[in-house]
mmCIF file with all atom_site columns, C-alpha atoms and ligand atoms in Angstrom:
data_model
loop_
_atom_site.group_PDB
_atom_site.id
_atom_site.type_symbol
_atom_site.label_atom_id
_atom_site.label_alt_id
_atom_site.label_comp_id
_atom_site.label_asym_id
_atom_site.label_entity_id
_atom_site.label_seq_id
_atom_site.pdbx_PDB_ins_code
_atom_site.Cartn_x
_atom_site.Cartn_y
_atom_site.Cartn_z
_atom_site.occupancy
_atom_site.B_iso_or_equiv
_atom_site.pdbx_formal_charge
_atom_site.auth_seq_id
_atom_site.auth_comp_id
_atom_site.auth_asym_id
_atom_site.auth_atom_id
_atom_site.pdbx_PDB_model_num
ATOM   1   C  CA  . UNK A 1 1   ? 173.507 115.424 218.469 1.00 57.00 ? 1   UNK A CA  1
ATOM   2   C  CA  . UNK A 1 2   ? 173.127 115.317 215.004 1.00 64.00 ? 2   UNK A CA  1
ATOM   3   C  CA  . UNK A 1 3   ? 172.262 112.061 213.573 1.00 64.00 ? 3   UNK A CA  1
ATOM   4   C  CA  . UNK A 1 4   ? 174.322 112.526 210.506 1.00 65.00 ? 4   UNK A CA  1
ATOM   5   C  CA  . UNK A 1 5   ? 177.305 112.063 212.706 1.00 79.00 ? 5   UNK A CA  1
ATOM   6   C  CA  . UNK A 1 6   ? 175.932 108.273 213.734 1.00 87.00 ? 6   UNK A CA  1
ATOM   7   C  CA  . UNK A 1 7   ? 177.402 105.563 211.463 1.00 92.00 ? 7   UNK A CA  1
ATOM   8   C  CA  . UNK A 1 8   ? 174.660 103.762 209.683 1.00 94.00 ? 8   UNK A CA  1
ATOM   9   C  CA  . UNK A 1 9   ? 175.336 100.489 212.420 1.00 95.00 ? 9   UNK A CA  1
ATOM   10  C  CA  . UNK A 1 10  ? 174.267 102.519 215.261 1.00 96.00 ? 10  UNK A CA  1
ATOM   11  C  CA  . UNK A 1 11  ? 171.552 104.148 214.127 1.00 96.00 ? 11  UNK A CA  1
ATOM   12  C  CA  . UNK A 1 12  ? 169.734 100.485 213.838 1.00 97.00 ? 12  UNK A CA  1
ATOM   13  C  CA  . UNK A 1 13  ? 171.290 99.671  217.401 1.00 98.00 ? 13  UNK A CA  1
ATOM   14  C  CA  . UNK A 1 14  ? 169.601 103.002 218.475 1.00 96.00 ? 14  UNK A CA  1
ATOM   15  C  CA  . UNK A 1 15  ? 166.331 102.508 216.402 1.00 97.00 ? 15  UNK A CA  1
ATOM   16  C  CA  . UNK A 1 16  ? 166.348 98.582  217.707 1.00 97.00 ? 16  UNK A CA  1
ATOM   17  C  CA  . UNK A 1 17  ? 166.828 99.792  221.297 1.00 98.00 ? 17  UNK A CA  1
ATOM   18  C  CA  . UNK A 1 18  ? 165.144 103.047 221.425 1.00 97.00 ? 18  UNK A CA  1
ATOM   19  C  CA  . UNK A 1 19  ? 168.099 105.320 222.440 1.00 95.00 ? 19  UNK A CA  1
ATOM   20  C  CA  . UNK A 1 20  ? 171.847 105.287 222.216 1.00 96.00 ? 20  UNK A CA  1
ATOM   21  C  CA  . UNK A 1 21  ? 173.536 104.917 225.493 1.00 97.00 ? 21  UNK A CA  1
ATOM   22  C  CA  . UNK A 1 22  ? 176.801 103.313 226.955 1.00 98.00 ? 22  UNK A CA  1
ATOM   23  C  CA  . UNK A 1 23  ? 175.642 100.332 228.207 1.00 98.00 ? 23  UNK A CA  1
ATOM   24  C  CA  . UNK A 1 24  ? 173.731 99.477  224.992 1.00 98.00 ? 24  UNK A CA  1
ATOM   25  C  CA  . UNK A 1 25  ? 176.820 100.105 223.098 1.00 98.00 ? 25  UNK A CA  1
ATOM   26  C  CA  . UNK A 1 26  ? 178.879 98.100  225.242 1.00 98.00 ? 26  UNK A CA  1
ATOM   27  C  CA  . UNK A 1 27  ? 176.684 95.187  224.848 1.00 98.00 ? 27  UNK A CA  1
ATOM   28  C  CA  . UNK A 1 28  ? 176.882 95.563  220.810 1.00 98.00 ? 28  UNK A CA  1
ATOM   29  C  CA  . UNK A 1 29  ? 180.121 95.722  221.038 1.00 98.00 ? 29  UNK A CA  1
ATOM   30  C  CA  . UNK A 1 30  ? 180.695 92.176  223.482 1.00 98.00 ? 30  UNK A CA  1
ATOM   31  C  CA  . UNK A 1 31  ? 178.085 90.729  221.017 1.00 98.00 ? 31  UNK A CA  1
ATOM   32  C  CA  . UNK A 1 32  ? 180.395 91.342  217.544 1.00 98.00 ? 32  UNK A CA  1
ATOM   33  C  CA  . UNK A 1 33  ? 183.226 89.793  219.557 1.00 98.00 ? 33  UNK A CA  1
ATOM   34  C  CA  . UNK A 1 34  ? 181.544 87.036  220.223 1.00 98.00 ? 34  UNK A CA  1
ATOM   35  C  CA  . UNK A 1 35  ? 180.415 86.879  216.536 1.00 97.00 ? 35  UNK A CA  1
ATOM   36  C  CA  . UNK A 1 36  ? 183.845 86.467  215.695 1.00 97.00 ? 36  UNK A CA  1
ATOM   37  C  CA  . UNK A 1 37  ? 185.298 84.505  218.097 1.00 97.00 ? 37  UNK A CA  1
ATOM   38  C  CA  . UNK A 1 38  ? 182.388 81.304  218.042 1.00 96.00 ? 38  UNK A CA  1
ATOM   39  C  CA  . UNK A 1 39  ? 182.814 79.291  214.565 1.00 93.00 ? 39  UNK A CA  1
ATOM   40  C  CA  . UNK A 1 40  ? 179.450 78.213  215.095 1.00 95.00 ? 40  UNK A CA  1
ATOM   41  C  CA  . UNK A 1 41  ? 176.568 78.681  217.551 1.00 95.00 ? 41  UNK A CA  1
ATOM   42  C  CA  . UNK A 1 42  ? 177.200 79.681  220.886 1.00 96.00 ? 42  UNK A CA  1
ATOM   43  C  CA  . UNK A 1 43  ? 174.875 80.962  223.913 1.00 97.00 ? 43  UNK A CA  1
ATOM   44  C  CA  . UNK A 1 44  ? 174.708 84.199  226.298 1.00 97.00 ? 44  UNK A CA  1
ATOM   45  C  CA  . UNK A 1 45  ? 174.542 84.807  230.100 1.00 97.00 ? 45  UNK A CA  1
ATOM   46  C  CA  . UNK A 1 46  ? 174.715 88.343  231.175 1.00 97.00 ? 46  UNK A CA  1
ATOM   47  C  CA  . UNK A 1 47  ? 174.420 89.516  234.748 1.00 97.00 ? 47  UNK A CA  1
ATOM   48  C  CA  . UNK A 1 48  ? 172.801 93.206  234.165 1.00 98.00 ? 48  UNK A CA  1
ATOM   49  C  CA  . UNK A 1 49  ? 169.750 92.030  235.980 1.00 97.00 ? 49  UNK A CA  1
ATOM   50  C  CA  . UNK A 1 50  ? 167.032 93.476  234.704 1.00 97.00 ? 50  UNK A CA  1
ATOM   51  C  CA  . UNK A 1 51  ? 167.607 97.703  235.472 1.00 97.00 ? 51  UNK A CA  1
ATOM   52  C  CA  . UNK A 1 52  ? 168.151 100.506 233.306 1.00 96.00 ? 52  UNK A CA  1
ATOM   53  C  CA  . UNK A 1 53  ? 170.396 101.846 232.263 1.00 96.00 ? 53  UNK A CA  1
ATOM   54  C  CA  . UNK A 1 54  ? 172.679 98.492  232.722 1.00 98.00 ? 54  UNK A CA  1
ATOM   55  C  CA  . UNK A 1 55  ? 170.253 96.206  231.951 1.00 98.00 ? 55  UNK A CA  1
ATOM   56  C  CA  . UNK A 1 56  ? 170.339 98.175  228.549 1.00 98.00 ? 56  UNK A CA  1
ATOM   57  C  CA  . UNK A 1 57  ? 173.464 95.781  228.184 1.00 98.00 ? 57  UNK A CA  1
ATOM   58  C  CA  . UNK A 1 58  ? 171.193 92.825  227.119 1.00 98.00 ? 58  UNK A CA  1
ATOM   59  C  CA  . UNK A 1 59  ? 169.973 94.708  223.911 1.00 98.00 ? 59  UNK A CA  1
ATOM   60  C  CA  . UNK A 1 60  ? 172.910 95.132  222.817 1.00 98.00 ? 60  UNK A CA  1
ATOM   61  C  CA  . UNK A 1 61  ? 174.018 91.781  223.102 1.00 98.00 ? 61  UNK A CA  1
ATOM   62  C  CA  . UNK A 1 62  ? 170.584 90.395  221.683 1.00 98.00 ? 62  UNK A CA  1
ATOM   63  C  CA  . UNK A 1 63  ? 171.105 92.823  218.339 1.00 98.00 ? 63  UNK A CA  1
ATOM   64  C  CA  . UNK A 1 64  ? 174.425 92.339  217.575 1.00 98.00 ? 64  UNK A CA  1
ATOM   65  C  CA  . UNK A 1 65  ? 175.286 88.226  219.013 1.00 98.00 ? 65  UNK A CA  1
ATOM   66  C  CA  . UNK A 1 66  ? 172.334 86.619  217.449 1.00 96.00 ? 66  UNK A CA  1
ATOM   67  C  CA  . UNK A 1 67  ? 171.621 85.309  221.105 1.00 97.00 ? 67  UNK A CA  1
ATOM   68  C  CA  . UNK A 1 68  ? 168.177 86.120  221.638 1.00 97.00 ? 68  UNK A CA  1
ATOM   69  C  CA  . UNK A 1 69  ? 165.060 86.072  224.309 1.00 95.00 ? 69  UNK A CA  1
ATOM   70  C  CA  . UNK A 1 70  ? 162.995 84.607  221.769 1.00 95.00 ? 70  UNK A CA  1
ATOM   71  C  CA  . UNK A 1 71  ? 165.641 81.707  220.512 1.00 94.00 ? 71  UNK A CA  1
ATOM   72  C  CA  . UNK A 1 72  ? 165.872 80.365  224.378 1.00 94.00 ? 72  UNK A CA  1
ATOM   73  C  CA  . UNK A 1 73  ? 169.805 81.102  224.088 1.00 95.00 ? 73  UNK A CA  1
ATOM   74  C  CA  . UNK A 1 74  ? 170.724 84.287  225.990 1.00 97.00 ? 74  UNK A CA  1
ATOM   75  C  CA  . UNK A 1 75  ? 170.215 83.892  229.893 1.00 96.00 ? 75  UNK A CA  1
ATOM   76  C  CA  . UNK A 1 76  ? 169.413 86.972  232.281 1.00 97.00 ? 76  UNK A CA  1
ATOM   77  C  CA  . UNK A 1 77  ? 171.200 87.028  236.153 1.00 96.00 ? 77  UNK A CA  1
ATOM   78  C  CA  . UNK A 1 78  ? 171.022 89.091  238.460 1.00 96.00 ? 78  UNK A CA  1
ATOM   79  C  CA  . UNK A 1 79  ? 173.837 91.114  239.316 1.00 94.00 ? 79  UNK A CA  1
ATOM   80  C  CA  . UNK A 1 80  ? 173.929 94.270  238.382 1.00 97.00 ? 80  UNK A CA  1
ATOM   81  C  CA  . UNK A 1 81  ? 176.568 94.821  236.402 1.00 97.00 ? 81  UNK A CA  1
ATOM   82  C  CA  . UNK A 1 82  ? 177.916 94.820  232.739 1.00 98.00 ? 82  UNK A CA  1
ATOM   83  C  CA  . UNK A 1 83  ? 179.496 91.532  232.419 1.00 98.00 ? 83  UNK A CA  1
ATOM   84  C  CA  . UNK A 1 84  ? 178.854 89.395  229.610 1.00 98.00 ? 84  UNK A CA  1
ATOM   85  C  CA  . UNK A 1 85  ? 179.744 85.365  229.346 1.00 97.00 ? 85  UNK A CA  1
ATOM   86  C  CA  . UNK A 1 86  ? 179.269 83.283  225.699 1.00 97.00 ? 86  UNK A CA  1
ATOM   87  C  CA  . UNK A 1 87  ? 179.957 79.508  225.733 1.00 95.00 ? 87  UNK A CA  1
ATOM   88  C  CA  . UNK A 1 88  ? 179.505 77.142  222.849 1.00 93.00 ? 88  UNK A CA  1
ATOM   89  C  CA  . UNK A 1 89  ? 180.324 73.665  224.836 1.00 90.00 ? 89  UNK A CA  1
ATOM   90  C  CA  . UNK A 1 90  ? 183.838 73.998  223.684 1.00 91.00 ? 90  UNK A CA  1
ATOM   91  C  CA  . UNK A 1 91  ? 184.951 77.394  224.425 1.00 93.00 ? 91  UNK A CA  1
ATOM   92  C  CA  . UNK A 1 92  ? 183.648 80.438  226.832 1.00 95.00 ? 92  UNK A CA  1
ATOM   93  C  CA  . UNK A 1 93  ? 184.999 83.909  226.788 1.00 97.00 ? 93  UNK A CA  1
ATOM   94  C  CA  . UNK A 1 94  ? 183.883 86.610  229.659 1.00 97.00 ? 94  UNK A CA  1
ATOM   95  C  CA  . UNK A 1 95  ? 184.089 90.257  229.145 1.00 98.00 ? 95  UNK A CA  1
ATOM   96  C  CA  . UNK A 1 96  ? 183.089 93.642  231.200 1.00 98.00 ? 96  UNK A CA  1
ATOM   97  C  CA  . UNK A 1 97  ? 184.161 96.962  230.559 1.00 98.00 ? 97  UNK A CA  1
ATOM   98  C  CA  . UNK A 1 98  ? 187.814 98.164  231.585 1.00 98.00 ? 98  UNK A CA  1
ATOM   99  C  CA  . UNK A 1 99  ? 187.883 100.028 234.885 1.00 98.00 ? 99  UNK A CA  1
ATOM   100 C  CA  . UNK A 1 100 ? 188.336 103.350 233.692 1.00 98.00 ? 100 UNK A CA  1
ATOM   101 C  CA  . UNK A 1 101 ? 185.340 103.203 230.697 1.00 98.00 ? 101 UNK A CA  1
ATOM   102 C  CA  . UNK A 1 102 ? 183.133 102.299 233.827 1.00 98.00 ? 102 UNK A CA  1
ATOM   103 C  CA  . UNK A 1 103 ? 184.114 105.498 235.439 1.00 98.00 ? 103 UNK A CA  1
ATOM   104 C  CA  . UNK A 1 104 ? 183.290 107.441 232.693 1.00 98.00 ? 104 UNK A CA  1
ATOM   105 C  CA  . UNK A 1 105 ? 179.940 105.790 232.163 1.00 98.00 ? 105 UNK A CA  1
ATOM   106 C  CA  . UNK A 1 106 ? 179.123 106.219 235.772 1.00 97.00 ? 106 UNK A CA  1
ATOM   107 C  CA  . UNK A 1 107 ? 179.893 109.987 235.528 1.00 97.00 ? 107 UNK A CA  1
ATOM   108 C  CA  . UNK A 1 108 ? 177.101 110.355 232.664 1.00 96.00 ? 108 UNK A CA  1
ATOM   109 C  CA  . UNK A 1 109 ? 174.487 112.458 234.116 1.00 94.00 ? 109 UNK A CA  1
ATOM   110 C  CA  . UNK A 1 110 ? 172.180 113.231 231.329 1.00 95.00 ? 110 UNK A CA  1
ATOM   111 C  CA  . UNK A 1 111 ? 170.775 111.208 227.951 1.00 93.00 ? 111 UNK A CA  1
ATOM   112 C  CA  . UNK A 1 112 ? 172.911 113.870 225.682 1.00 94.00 ? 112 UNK A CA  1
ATOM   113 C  CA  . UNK A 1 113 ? 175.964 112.764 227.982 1.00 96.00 ? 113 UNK A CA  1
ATOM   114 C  CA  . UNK A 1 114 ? 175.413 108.857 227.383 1.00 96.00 ? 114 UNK A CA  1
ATOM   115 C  CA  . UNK A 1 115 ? 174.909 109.462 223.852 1.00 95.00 ? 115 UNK A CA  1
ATOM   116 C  CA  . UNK A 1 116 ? 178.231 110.690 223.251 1.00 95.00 ? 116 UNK A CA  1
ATOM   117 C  CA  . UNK A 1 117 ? 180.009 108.708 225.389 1.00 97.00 ? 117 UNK A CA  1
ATOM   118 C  CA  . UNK A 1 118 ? 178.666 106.260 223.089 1.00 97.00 ? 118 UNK A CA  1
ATOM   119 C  CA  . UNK A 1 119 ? 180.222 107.467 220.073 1.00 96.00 ? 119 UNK A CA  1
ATOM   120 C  CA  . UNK A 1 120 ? 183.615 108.249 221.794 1.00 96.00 ? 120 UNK A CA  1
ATOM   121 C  CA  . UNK A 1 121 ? 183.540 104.363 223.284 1.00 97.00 ? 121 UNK A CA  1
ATOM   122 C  CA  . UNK A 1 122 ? 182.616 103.084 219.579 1.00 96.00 ? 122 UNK A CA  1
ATOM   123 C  CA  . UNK A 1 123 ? 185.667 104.405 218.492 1.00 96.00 ? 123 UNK A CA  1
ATOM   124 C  CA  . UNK A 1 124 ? 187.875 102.978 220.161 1.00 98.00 ? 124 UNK A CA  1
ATOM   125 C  CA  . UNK A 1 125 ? 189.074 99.190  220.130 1.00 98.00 ? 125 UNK A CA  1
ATOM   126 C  CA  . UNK A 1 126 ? 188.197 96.405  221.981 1.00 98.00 ? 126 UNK A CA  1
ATOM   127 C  CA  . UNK A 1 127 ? 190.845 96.183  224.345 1.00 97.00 ? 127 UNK A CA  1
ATOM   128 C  CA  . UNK A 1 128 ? 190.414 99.757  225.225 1.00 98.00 ? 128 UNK A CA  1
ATOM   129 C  CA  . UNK A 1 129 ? 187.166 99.553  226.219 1.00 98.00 ? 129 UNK A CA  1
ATOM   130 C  CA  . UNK A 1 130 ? 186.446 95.802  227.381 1.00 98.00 ? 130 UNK A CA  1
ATOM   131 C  CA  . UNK A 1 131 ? 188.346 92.989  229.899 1.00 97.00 ? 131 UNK A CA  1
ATOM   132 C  CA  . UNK A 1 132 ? 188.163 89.834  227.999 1.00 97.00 ? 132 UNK A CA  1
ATOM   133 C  CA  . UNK A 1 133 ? 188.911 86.438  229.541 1.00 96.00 ? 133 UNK A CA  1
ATOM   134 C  CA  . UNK A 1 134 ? 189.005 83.708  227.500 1.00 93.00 ? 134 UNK A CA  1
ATOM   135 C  CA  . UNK A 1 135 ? 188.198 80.017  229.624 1.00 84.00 ? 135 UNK A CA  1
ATOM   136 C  CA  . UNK A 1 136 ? 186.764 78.375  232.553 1.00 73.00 ? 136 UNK A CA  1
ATOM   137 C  CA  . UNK A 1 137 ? 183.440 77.146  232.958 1.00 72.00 ? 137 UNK A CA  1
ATOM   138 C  CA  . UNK A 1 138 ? 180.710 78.155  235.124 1.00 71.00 ? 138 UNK A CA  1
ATOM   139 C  CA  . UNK A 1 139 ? 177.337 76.265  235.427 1.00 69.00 ? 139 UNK A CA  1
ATOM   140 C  CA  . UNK A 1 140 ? 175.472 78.593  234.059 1.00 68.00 ? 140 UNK A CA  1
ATOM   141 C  CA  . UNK A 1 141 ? 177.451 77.218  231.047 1.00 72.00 ? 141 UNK A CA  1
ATOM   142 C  CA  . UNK A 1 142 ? 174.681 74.297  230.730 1.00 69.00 ? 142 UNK A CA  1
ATOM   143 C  CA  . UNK A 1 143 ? 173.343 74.274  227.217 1.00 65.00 ? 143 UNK A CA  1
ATOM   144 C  CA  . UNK A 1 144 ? 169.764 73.888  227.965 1.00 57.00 ? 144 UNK A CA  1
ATOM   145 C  CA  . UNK A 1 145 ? 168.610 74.886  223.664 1.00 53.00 ? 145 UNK A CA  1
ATOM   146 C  CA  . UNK A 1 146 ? 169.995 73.195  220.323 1.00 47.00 ? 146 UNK A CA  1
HETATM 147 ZN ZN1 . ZN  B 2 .   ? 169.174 101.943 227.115 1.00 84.42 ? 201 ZN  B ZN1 1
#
Protein backbone atom coordinates (compact mmCIF):
# COMPACT_ATOMS: atom_id res chain seq x y z
CA UNK A 1 0.00 0.00 0.00
CA UNK A 2 1.28 3.16 -0.73
CA UNK A 3 0.79 5.73 1.83
CA UNK A 4 0.24 8.49 -0.62
CA UNK A 5 -3.07 6.91 -1.32
CA UNK A 6 -4.13 7.43 2.67
CA UNK A 7 -6.01 10.72 3.22
CA UNK A 8 -4.14 12.87 5.64
CA UNK A 9 -7.13 11.78 8.57
CA UNK A 10 -6.08 8.28 8.47
CA UNK A 11 -2.72 8.43 8.45
CA UNK A 12 -2.97 10.06 12.20
CA UNK A 13 -5.70 7.28 12.99
CA UNK A 14 -2.98 4.80 11.73
CA UNK A 15 0.05 6.63 13.36
CA UNK A 16 -2.30 7.06 16.74
CA UNK A 17 -3.15 3.34 16.61
CA UNK A 18 -0.19 1.76 15.12
CA UNK A 19 -1.78 0.13 12.00
CA UNK A 20 -4.79 0.64 9.81
CA UNK A 21 -7.32 -2.05 10.10
CA UNK A 22 -11.21 -2.47 9.89
CA UNK A 23 -12.11 -2.47 13.20
CA UNK A 24 -10.03 0.65 14.00
CA UNK A 25 -11.68 2.36 11.19
CA UNK A 26 -14.99 1.40 12.18
CA UNK A 27 -14.53 2.78 15.54
CA UNK A 28 -13.31 6.31 13.94
CA UNK A 29 -15.94 6.29 12.03
CA UNK A 30 -18.89 5.57 15.14
CA UNK A 31 -16.75 8.20 17.01
CA UNK A 32 -17.31 11.28 14.19
CA UNK A 33 -20.99 10.31 14.35
CA UNK A 34 -21.18 10.71 17.61
CA UNK A 35 -19.25 14.04 17.28
CA UNK A 36 -22.00 15.24 15.39
CA UNK A 37 -24.87 13.98 16.77
CA UNK A 38 -24.07 15.12 20.86
CA UNK A 39 -24.39 19.14 21.12
CA UNK A 40 -22.34 18.84 24.03
CA UNK A 41 -20.48 16.19 26.05
CA UNK A 42 -21.48 12.80 25.92
CA UNK A 43 -19.84 9.34 27.17
CA UNK A 44 -18.80 5.83 25.50
CA UNK A 45 -19.48 2.12 26.26
CA UNK A 46 -18.19 -0.30 23.78
CA UNK A 47 -18.42 -4.05 24.11
CA UNK A 48 -15.09 -5.17 22.05
CA UNK A 49 -13.72 -6.57 25.23
CA UNK A 50 -10.41 -6.22 25.30
CA UNK A 51 -9.00 -8.61 21.97
CA UNK A 52 -7.41 -7.75 18.88
CA UNK A 53 -8.27 -7.18 16.26
CA UNK A 54 -11.94 -6.04 17.65
CA UNK A 55 -10.87 -4.59 20.55
CA UNK A 56 -8.96 -2.30 17.99
CA UNK A 57 -12.59 -0.74 17.92
CA UNK A 58 -11.89 1.26 21.17
CA UNK A 59 -9.01 3.31 19.47
CA UNK A 60 -10.87 4.35 17.14
CA UNK A 61 -13.53 5.56 19.15
CA UNK A 62 -10.99 7.15 21.75
CA UNK A 63 -9.23 9.23 18.61
CA UNK A 64 -11.95 10.38 16.85
CA UNK A 65 -15.12 10.84 19.93
CA UNK A 66 -13.05 12.69 22.38
CA UNK A 67 -14.20 9.85 24.88
CA UNK A 68 -11.14 8.76 26.39
CA UNK A 69 -9.41 6.12 29.00
CA UNK A 70 -7.70 8.86 30.55
CA UNK A 71 -10.93 11.41 30.88
CA UNK A 72 -12.93 8.46 32.92
CA UNK A 73 -15.68 8.73 30.02
CA UNK A 74 -15.41 5.76 27.62
CA UNK A 75 -16.35 2.34 29.38
CA UNK A 76 -14.87 -1.16 28.19
CA UNK A 77 -17.44 -4.55 28.28
CA UNK A 78 -16.95 -7.51 27.49
CA UNK A 79 -18.50 -8.90 24.58
CA UNK A 80 -16.73 -9.35 21.84
CA UNK A 81 -18.02 -7.57 19.32
CA UNK A 82 -18.04 -4.14 17.46
CA UNK A 83 -20.87 -2.37 18.97
CA UNK A 84 -20.58 1.01 20.14
CA UNK A 85 -23.23 2.98 22.63
CA UNK A 86 -22.80 7.11 23.41
CA UNK A 87 -25.25 8.68 25.91
CA UNK A 88 -25.20 12.24 27.12
CA UNK A 89 -28.19 11.93 29.90
CA UNK A 90 -30.55 13.11 27.29
CA UNK A 91 -29.99 11.13 24.28
CA UNK A 92 -28.12 7.59 23.42
CA UNK A 93 -27.49 6.31 19.98
CA UNK A 94 -26.08 2.50 19.40
CA UNK A 95 -24.29 1.48 16.35
CA UNK A 96 -22.40 -1.85 14.94
CA UNK A 97 -21.43 -2.55 11.60
CA UNK A 98 -24.12 -3.70 8.90
CA UNK A 99 -24.22 -7.45 8.41
CA UNK A 100 -22.59 -7.70 5.26
CA UNK A 101 -19.34 -5.16 6.20
CA UNK A 102 -18.91 -7.80 9.08
CA UNK A 103 -18.59 -10.50 6.56
CA UNK A 104 -16.15 -8.87 4.73
CA UNK A 105 -14.08 -7.97 7.75
CA UNK A 106 -14.26 -11.49 8.96
CA UNK A 107 -12.95 -12.76 5.57
CA UNK A 108 -9.64 -10.53 6.03
CA UNK A 109 -6.89 -12.91 6.36
CA UNK A 110 -3.80 -10.88 6.26
CA UNK A 111 -2.66 -7.09 7.60
CA UNK A 112 -2.41 -5.96 3.67
CA UNK A 113 -6.13 -7.35 3.45
CA UNK A 114 -7.45 -5.24 6.58
CA UNK A 115 -5.69 -2.33 5.35
CA UNK A 116 -7.62 -2.03 2.33
CA UNK A 117 -10.68 -3.01 3.47
CA UNK A 118 -10.13 -0.02 5.42
CA UNK A 119 -9.91 2.34 2.71
CA UNK A 120 -12.80 0.72 0.68
CA UNK A 121 -15.10 0.96 4.14
CA UNK A 122 -13.89 4.78 4.55
CA UNK A 123 -15.41 5.46 1.47
CA UNK A 124 -18.41 4.70 1.79
CA UNK A 125 -21.26 6.38 3.99
CA UNK A 126 -22.47 5.78 7.17
CA UNK A 127 -25.44 3.93 6.52
CA UNK A 128 -23.58 1.63 4.30
CA UNK A 129 -21.32 0.56 6.61
CA UNK A 130 -22.94 0.99 10.24
CA UNK A 131 -26.63 0.01 12.05
CA UNK A 132 -27.49 3.02 14.00
CA UNK A 133 -30.24 3.07 16.62
CA UNK A 134 -31.07 6.06 18.05
CA UNK A 135 -32.87 5.58 21.96
CA UNK A 136 -33.38 3.49 24.91
CA UNK A 137 -31.40 3.36 27.87
CA UNK A 138 -29.31 0.77 29.31
CA UNK A 139 -27.58 1.01 32.77
CA UNK A 140 -24.50 1.15 31.65
CA UNK A 141 -25.91 4.60 30.68
CA UNK A 142 -25.00 5.88 34.40
CA UNK A 143 -22.89 8.97 34.14
CA UNK A 144 -20.38 8.18 36.71
CA UNK A 145 -17.67 11.58 35.33
CA UNK A 146 -18.66 15.42 34.83
ZN1 LIG B 1 -5.71 -2.64 15.35
Amino acid sequence: MDMAEIPVELKRLADFHGHLGPYVLLGYRMGLIARRYFPGKFFATVYTGTEPPVSCLIDGVQFSSGCTWGKGNIAVKEGGKAVARFYDGLRSIEMSPLDTIQTRIDAVSSYESGEKLSLDLHQLSDLEILMIREGGTETSDRIVKL
